Short mmCIF file of C-alpha atoms in Angstrom, two decimals:
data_model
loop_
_atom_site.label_atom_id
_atom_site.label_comp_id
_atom_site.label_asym_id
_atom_site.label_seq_id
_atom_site.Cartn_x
_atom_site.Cartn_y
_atom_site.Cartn_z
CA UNK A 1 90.04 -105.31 -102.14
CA UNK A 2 92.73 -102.59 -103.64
CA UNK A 3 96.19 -104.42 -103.18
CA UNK A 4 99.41 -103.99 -104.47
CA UNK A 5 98.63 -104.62 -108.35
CA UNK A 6 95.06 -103.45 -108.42
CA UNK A 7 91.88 -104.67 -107.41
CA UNK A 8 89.45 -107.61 -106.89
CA UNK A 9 85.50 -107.56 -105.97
CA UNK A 10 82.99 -109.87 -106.61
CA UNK A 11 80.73 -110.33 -109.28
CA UNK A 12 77.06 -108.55 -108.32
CA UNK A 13 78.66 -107.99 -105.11
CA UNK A 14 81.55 -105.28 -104.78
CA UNK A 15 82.76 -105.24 -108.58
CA UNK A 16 80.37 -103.21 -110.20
CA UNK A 17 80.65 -101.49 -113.60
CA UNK A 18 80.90 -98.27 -111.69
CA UNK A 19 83.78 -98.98 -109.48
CA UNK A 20 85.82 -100.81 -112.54
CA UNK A 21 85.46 -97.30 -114.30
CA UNK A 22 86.33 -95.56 -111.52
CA UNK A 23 89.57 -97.78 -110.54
CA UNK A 24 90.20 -97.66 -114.44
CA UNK A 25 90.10 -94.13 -114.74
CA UNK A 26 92.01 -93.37 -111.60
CA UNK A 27 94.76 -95.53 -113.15
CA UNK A 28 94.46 -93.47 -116.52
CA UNK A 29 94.73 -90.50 -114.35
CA UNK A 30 98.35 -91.82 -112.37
CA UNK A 31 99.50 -92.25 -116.39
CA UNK A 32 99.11 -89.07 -117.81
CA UNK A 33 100.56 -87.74 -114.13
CA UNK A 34 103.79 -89.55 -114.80
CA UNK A 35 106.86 -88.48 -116.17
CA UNK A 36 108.07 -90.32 -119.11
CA UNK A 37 104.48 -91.73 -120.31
CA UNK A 38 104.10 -91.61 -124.13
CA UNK A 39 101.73 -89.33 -125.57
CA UNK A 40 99.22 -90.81 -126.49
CA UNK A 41 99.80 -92.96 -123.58
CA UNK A 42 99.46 -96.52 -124.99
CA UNK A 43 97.58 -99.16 -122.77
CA UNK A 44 97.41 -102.94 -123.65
CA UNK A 45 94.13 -104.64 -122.39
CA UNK A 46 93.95 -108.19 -121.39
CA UNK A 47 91.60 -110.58 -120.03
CA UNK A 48 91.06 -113.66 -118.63
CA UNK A 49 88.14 -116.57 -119.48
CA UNK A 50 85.69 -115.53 -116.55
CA UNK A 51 82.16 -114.73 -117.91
CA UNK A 52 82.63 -111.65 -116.22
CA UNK A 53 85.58 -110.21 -118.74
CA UNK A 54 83.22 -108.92 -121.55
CA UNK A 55 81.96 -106.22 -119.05
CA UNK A 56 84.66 -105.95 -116.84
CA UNK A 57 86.85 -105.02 -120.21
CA UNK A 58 83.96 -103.10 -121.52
CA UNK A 59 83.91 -101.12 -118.37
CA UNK A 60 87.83 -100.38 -117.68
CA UNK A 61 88.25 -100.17 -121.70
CA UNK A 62 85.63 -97.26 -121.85
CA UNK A 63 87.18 -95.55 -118.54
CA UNK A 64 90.79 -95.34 -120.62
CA UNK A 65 89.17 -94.51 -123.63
CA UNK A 66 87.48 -91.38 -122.09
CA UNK A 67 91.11 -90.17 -120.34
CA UNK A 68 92.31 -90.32 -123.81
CA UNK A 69 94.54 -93.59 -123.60
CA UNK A 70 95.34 -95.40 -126.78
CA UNK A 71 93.86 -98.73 -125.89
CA UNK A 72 95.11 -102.06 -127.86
CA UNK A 73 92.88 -104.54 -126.59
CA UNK A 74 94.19 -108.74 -126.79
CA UNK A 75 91.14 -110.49 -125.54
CA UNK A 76 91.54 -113.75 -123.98
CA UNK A 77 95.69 -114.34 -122.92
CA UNK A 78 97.36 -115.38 -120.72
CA UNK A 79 99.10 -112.78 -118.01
CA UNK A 80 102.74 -113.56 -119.05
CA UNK A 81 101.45 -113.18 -122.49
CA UNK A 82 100.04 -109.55 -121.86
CA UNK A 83 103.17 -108.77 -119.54
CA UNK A 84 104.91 -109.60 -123.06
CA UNK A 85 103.16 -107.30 -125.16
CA UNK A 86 104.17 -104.47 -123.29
CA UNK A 87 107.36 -104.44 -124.22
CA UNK A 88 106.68 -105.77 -127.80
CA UNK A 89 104.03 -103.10 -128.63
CA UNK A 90 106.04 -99.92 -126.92
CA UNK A 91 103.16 -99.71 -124.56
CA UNK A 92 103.33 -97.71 -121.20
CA UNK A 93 100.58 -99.85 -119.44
CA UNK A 94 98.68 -102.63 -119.46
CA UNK A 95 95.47 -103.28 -117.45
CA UNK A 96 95.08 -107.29 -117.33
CA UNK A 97 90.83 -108.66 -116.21
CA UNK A 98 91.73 -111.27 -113.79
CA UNK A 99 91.36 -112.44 -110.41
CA UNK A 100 94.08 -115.00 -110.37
CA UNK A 101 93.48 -118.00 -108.94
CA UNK A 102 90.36 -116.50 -107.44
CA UNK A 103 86.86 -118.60 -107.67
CA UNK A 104 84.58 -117.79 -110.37
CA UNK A 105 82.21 -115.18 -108.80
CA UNK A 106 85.55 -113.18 -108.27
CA UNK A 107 87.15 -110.71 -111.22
CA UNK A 108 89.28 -108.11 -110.51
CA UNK A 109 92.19 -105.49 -112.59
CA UNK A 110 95.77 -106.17 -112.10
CA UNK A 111 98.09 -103.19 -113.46
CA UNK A 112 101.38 -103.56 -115.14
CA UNK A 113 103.53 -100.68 -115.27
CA UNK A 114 106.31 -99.91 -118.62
CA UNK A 115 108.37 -102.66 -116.86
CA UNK A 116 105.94 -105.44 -117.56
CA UNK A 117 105.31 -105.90 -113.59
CA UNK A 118 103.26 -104.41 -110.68
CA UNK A 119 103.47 -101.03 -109.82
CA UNK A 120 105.77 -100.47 -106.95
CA UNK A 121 104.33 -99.90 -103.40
CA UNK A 122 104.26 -96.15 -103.78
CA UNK A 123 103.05 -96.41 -107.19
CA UNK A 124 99.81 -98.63 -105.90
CA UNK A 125 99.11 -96.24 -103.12
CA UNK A 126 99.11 -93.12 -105.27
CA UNK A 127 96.39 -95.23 -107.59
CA UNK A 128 94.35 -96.10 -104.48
CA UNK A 129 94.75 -92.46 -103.59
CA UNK A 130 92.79 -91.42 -107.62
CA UNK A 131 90.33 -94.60 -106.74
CA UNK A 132 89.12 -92.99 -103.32
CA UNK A 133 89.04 -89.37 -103.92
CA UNK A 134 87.29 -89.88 -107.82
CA UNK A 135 89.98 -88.24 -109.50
CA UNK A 136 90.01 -88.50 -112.88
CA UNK A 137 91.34 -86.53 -115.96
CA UNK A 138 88.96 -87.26 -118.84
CA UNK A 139 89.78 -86.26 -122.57
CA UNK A 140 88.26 -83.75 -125.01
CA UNK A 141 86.59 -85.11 -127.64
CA UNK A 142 89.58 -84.23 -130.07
CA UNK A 143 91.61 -86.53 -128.14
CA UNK A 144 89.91 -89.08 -127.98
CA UNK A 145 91.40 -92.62 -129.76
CA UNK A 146 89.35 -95.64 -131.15
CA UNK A 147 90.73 -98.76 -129.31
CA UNK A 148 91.74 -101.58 -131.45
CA UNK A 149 92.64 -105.21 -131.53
CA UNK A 150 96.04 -107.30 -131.54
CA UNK A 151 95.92 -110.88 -132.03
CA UNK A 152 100.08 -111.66 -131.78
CA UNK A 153 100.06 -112.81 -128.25
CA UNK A 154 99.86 -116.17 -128.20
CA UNK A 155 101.75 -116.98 -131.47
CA UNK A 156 104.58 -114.58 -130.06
CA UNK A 157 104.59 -116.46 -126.60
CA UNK A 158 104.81 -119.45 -128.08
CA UNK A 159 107.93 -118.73 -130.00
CA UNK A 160 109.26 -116.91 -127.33
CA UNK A 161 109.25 -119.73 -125.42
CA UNK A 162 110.59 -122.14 -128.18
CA UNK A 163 113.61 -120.30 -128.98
CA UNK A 164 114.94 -121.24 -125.51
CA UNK A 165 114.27 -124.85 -125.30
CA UNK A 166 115.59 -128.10 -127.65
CA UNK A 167 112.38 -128.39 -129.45
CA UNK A 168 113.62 -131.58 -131.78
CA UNK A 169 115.17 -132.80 -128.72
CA UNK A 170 111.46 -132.82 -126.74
CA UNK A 171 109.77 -133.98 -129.68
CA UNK A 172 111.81 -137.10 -130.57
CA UNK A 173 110.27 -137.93 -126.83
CA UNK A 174 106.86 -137.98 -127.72
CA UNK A 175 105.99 -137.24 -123.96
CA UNK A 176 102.31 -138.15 -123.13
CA UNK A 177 101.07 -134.99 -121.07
CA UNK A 178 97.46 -134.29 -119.51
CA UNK A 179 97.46 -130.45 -118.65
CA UNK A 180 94.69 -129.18 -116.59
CA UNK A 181 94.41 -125.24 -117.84
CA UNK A 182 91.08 -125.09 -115.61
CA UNK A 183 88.80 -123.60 -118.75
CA UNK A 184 91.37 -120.60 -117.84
CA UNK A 185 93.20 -118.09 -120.42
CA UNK A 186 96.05 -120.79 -120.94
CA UNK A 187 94.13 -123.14 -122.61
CA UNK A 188 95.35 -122.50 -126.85
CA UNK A 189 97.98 -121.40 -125.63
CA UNK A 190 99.51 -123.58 -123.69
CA UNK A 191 97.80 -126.59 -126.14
CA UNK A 192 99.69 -125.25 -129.01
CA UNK A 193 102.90 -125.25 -127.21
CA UNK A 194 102.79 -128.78 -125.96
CA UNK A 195 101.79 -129.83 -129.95
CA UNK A 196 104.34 -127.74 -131.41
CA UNK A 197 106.96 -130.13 -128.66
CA UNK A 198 105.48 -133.13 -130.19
CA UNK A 199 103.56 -134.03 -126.86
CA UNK A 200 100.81 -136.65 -127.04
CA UNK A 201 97.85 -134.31 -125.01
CA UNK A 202 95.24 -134.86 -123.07
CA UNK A 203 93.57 -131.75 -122.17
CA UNK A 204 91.61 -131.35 -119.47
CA UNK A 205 88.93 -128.15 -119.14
CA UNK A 206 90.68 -126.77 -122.24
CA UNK A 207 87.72 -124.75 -123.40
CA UNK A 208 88.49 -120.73 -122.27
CA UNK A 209 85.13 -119.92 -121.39
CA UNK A 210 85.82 -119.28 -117.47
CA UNK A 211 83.41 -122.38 -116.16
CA UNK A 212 86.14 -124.09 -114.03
CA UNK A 213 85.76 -127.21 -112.95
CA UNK A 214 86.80 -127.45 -109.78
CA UNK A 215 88.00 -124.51 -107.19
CA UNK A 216 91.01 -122.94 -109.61
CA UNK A 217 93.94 -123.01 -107.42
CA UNK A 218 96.25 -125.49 -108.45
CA UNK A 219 96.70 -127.23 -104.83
CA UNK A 220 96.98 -130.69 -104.05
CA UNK A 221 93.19 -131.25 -103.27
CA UNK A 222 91.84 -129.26 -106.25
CA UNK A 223 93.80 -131.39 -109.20
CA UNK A 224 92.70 -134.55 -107.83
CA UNK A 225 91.20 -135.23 -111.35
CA UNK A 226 94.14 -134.16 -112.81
CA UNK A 227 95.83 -137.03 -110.57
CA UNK A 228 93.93 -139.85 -111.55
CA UNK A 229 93.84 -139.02 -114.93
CA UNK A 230 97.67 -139.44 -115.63
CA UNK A 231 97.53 -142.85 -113.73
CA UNK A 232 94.30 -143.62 -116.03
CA UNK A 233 96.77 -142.34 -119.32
CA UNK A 234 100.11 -143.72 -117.69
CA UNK A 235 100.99 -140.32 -118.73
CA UNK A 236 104.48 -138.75 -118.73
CA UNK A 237 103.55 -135.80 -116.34
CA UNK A 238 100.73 -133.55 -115.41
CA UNK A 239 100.65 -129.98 -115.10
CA UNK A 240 97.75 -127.40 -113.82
CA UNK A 241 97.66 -124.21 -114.47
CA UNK A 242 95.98 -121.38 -112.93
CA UNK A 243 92.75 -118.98 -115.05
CA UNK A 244 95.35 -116.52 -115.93
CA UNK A 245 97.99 -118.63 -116.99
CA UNK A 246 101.15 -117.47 -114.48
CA UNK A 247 101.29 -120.48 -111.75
CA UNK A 248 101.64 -124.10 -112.97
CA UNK A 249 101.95 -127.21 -110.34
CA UNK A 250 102.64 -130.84 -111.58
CA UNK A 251 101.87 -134.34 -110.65
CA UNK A 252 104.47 -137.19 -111.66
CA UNK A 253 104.40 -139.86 -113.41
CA UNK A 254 102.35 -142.13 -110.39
CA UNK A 255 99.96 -139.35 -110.63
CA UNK A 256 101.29 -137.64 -107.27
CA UNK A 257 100.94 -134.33 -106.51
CA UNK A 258 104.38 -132.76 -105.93
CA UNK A 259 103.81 -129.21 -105.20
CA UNK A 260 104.05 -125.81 -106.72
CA UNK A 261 107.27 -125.32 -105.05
CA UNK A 262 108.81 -128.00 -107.33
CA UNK A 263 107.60 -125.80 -110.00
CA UNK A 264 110.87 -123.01 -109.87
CA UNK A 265 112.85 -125.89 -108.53
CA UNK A 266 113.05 -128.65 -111.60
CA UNK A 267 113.43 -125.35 -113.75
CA UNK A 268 116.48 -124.05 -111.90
CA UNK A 269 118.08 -127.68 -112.22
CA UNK A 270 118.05 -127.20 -115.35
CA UNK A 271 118.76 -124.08 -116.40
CA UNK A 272 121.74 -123.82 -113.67
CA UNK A 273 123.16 -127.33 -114.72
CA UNK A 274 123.91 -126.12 -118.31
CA UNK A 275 125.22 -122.56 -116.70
CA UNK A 276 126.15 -121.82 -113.79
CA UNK A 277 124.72 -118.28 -112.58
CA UNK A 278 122.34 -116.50 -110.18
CA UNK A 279 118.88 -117.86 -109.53
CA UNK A 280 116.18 -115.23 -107.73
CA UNK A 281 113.56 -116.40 -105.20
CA UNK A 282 111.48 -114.84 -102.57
CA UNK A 283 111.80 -115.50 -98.86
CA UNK A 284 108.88 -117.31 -98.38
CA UNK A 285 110.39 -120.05 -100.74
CA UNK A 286 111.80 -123.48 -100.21
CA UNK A 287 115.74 -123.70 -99.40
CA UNK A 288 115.28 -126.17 -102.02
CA UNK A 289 116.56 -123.53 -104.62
CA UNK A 290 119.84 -123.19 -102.16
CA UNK A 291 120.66 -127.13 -102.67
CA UNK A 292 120.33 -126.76 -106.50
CA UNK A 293 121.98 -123.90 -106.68
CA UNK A 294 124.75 -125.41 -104.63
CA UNK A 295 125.06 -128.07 -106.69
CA UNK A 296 125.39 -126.57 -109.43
CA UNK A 297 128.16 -123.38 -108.60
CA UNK A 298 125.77 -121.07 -108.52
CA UNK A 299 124.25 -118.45 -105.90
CA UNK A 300 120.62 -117.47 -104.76
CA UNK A 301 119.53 -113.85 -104.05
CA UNK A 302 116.48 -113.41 -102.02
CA UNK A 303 113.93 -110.88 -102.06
CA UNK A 304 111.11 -109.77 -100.25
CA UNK A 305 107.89 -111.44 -101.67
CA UNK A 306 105.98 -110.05 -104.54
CA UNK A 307 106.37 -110.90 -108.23
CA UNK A 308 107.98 -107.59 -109.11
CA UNK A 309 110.53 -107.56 -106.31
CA UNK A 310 112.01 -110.66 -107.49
CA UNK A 311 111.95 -109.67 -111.52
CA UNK A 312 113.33 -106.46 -110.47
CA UNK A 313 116.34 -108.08 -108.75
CA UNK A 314 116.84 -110.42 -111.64
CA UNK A 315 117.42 -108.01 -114.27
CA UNK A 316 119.66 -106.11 -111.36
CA UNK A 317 122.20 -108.82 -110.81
CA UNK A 318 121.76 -110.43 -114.23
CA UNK A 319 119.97 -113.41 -113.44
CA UNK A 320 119.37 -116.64 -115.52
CA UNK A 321 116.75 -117.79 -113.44
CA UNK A 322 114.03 -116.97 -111.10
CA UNK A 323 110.71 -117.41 -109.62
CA UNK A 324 108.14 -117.84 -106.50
CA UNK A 325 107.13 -121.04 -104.10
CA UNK A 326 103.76 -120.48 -105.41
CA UNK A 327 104.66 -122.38 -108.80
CA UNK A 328 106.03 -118.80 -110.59
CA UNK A 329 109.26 -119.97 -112.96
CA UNK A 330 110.67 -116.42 -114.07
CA UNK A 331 112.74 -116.29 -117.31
CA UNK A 332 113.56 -112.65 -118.15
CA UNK A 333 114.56 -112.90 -121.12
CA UNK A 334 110.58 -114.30 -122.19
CA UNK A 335 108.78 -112.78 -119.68
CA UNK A 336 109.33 -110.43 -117.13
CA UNK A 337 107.34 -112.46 -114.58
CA UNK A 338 105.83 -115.85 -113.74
CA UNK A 339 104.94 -117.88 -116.81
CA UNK A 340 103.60 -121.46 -116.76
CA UNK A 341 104.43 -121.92 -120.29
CA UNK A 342 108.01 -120.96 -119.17
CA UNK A 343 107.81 -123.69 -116.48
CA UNK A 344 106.49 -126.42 -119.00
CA UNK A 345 108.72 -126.13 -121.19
CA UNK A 346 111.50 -125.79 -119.12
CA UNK A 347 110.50 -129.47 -117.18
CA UNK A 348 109.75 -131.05 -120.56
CA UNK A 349 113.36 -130.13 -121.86
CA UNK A 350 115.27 -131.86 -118.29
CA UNK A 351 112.96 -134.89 -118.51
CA UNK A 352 114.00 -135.53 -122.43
CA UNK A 353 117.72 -134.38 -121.76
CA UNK A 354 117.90 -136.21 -118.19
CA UNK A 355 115.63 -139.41 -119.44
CA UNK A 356 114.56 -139.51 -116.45
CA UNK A 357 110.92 -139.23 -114.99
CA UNK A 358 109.73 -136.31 -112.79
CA UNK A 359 109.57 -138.93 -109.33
CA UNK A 360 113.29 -139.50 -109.82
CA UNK A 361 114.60 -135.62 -110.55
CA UNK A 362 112.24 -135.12 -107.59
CA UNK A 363 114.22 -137.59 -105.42
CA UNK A 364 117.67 -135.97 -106.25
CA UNK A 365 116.67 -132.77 -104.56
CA UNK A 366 116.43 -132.67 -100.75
CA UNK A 367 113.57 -133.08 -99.29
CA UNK A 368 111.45 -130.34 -96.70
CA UNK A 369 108.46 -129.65 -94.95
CA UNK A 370 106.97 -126.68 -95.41
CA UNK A 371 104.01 -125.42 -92.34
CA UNK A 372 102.14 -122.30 -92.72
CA UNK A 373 100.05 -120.46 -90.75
CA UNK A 374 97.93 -116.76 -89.94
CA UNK A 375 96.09 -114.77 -88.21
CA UNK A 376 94.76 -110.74 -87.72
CA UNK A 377 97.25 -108.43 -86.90
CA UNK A 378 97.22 -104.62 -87.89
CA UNK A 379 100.18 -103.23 -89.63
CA UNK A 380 101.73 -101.59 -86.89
CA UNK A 381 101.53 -104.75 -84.60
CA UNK A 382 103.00 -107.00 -86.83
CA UNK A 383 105.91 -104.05 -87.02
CA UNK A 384 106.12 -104.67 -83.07
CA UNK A 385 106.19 -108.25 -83.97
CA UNK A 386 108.97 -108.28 -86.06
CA UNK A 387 111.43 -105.99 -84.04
CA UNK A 388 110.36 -108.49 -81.05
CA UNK A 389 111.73 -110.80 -83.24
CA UNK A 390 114.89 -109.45 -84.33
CA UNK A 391 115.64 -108.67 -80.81
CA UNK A 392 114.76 -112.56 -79.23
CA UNK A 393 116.84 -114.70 -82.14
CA UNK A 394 119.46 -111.85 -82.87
CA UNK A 395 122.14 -114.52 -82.69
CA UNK A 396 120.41 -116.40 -86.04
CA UNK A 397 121.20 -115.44 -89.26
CA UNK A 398 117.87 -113.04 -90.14
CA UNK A 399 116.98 -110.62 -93.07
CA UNK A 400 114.31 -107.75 -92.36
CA UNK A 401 113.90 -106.68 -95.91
CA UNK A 402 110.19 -108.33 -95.32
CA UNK A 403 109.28 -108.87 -92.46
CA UNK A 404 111.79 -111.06 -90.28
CA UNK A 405 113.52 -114.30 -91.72
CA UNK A 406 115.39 -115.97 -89.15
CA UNK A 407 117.57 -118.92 -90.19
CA UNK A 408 119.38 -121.85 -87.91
CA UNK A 409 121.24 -124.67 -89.84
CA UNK A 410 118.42 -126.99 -90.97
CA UNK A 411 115.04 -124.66 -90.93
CA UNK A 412 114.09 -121.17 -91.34
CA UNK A 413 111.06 -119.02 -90.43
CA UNK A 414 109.50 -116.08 -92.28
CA UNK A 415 106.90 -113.71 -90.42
CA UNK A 416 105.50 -111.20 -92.33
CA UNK A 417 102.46 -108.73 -92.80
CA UNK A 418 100.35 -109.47 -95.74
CA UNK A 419 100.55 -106.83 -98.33
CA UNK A 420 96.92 -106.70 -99.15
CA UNK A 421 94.97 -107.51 -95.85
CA UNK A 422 95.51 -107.24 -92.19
CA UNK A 423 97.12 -110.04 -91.06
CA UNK A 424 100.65 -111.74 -90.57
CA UNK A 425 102.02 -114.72 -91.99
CA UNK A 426 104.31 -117.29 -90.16
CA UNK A 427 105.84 -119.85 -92.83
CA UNK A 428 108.57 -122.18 -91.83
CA UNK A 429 110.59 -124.93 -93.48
CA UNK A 430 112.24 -127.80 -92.07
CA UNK A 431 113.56 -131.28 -92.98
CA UNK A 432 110.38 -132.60 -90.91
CA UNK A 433 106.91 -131.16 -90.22
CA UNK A 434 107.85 -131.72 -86.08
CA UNK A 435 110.55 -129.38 -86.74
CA UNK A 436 109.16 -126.93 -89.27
CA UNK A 437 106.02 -126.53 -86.27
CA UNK A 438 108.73 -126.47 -83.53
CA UNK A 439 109.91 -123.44 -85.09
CA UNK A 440 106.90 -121.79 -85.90
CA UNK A 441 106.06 -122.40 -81.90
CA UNK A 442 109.30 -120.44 -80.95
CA UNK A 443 108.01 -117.78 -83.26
CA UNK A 444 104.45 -117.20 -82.14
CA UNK A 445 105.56 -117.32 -78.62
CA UNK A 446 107.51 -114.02 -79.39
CA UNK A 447 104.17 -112.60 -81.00
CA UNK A 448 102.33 -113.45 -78.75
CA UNK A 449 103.85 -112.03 -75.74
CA UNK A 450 104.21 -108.68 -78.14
CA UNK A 451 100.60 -108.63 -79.03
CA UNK A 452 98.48 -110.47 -76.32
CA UNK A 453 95.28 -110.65 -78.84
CA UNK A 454 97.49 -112.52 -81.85
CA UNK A 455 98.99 -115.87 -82.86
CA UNK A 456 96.38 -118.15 -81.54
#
C-alpha cells in the first residue's frame, strides 16, 4: 500500500527488504531532485518498537546511505518526537519505520518533508512515480557519508512539552494514572513525562519491544484492560496510546471509555479557556470543537482531512490549537503534528487547574453521536458522488474542499474518497444515533442512485 505519507506491507508478505530499498531510494532520489534540499541532504531516521524495525531501518538506512544522504539515525521514538528533530537538527527529511496503529505483522515508512509533516499530494505521487519506475540516483563512493546516532529525542520532547504546562501545579496533584503505551515507541517516553508531573503510574505494556498486547488501536474494545485496570487502581484517568506514539484515547475515572474524539476536545477547553484564539480540526471531526470554541470566544477553521492539511492551516492563521477526531491534539509550537504526550499533558493540567475529574469536564461539553460507514467506489465515482451531492442538498450549508460536507442545524455529513484505497467514506454526527443514521440514509440514497453498484 503506497499512500499519501509512504508505504505499508506486511512482514514476509509484501514488505520485503527489496521493496523498502527501493521505496527508500526512490525517496532519496525526490530529495536530491528538489529545490532547496541541503547538500548533503540531511535525513533523520526513526523507528518504532515492531520486531520488524532493525531490518526495516537497516534496509531504508542503507538505500539513503547509497544516494549519498547524511543519515542521523534516533532508534526507538516516538513520531512527534522524530517530527521534532527535524526542525531541531536542520534536517531536510525524515523517514519514520512505522505502521501506525497497524497490527504487528504490518511495518511500513512514513515520510516527513522540511516541514515536519507528510509530503503534499503531489509530492507523494512524484515518490510513487521513483518507487514504480526504479529510479534511483545512487552516490559515488566519494560521497558517500557514515550515518550516525542522536539520542536527544526524548529528553527534548519531554521538555518541550513541560515548558507549556504548570508542572508544580500537576504535581502538587499527585494524579494516579495507568497509561497503556501498547509495548509501542511511547513507552520511556511518555513514562518519564508522567514522573517528571509527579503522577503515581501504573504502566501497562511499557516495555518497547513491539509485542502488543492486544490489537494496537486505541478503540473502545481494544483497551478493555486498560478499563478495568483504573477501576482495579481507582485511578485518576487512563490513557492509550498508539505503537508510534501520535494518537492517545482515555478512559475516566469509572474506567469508561470516552473516545478519541474527546482527545482534541478536553485539550481545546483548555487551551482556549486561558486564550481565546483559533482552534484547527478536520471535517470528519466532532462539532464538539464548535461548542468549546463557542464558549470560549474563539473560532474553528476546518480542513480537509489529513494530518498535514490541518498543521498547515494552523501555522497559516496562527493557531493555538489543533488536532484530528482520531485522538491527534496538535500544538505547533511542540510539534508540528499529533502528539499524545501533547494531549496528556494538556488533560493532566485542566483536571489539576479545574479539580475536577475527566466524567464531569466530559459532561460540560455537548454530547453527539457519531455513525460511520464504507464501501468500494473508484475515484472517479465517488467524484460523481459528490457533485450528486452538492446538487441534491444545495440549500445546506456544504464545503467541497474534501469531498462534500453538508450541514443542517443539529447534524452534519461528510462523504469522501479515501486517500489511500478505493473506497468512500460516509461519517455523520448527530445529537442521537437515529438521527446521525437518518442522515447518512439521505446521503447514500444520493450515491446510490449515482452509482447503482455502491452504498449498500
Amino acid at each position: 500500500m503506497i499512500g499519501i505519507s509512504g508505504m505499508r506491507g506486511t512482514i514476509g508478505g509484501s514488505l520485503t527488504p527489496l521493496v523498502v530499498g527501493r521505496m527508500a531510494g526512490a525517496f532519496a532520489a525526490f530529495l536530491q531532485r528538489s529545490p532547496g534540499s541541503s547538500q548533503p541532504i540531511r535525513v533523520i531516521f526513526a523507528r518504532d518498537s515492531r520486531p520488524s524495525g532493525p531490518w526495516v531501518r537497516d534496509a531504508a538506512v542503507a538505500a539513503l546511505v547509497a544516494s549519498g544522504m547524511e543519515v542521523i539515525d534516533l532508534d526507538i521514538v516516538t513520531t512527534p518526537g522524530a517530527a521534532m528533530m527535524v526542525k531541531h537538527l536542520s534536517a531536510d527529511a525524515a523517514v519514520v519505520a512505522t505502521a501506525s496503529h497497524n497490527p504487528i505483522e504490518w511495518n511500513g515508512l512514513k515520510f516527513l518533508n522540511r516541514q515536519c509533516v507528510a509530503p503534499p499530494p503531489s509530492d507523494a505521487a512524484a515518490i510513487a512515480a521513483l518507487y514504480h519506475a526504479n529510479d534511483t540516483a545512487w552516490a559515488p563512493v566519494e560521497n558517500l557519508i557514515i550515518p550516525r546516532r542522536n539520542t536527544q529525542t526524548h529528553a527534548l520532547h519531554i521538555q518541550r512539552v513541560l515548558d507549556h504546562v504548570d508542572t508544580l501545579g500537576i504535581s502538587t496533584k499527585r494524579f494516579k494514572v495507568v497509561l497503556d503505551s501498547v509495548n509501542g515507541a511511547g513507552c520511556v517516553a511518555t513514562a518519564t513525562l508522567l514522573n517528571k508531573l509527579g503522577c503515581q503510574l501504573v504502566h501497562l505494556n511499557g516495555v518497547p519491544d513491539g509485542r502488543f498486547a492486544h490489537e494496537p488501536e486505541p478503540t473502545e474494545k481494544n483497551l478493555t484492560g486498560l478499563a478495568d485496570e483504573v477501576r482495579r487502581q481507582h485511578a485518576s484517568v487512563g490513557f492509550a496510546q498508539d505503537p508510534d506514539a501520535d494518537r492517545l484515547a482515555i478512559v475516566d475515572e469509572n474506567g469508561k471509555y470516552i473516545g478519541e474524539e474527546y482527545s482534541q476536545a478536553l485539550c481545546a477547553k483548555w487551551i482556549l479557556s486561558r486564550k481565546p484564539g483559533i482552534a484547527v480540526t478536520n471535517l470528519s471531526s466532532s462539532r464538539m470543537m464548535d461548542d468549546i470554541a463557542a464558549a470560549h470566544n474563539s473560532k474553528v477553521i476546518r480542513t480537509a482531512v489529513g494530518e498535514a492539511n490541518v498543521v498547515q492551516a494552523m501555522l497559516a492563521n496562527k493557531a493555538i490549537i489543533g488536532g484530528e477526531g482520531n485522538g491527534g491534539v496538535i500544538d505547533s509550537r511542540i510539534v508540528p503534528g499529533r502528539d499524545s504526550l501533547v494531549g496528556i499533558a494538556y488533560i493532566l493540567q485542566l483536571m489539576a487547574a479545574t479539580g475536577k475529574t475527566i466524567s464531569q469536564l466530559v459532561d460540560e461539553i455537548p454530547k453527539y453521536q457519531i455513525v460511520k460507514t464504507k464501501f468500494p467506489c473508484k475515484r472517479e465515482d465517488a467524484d460523481k458522488a459528490v457533485a450528486a451531492l452538492k446538487k441534491t442538498f444545495a440549500s445546506e450549508k456544504i464545503d467541497t474542499q474534501d469531498g462534500i460536507r453538508i450541514d443542517w442545524p443539529t447534524a452534519w455529513v461528510h462523504a469522501r474518497p479515501s486517500n489511500t484505497e478505493p473506497i468512500m467514506r460516509i461519517i455523520a454526527e448527530a445529537p442521537d444515533r437515529a438521527e446521525a443514521e437518518k442522515r447518512i440514509a439521505s446521503v447514500q440514497e444520493v450515491v446510490q442512485k449515482t452509482i447503482p453498484s455502491a452504498a449498500h
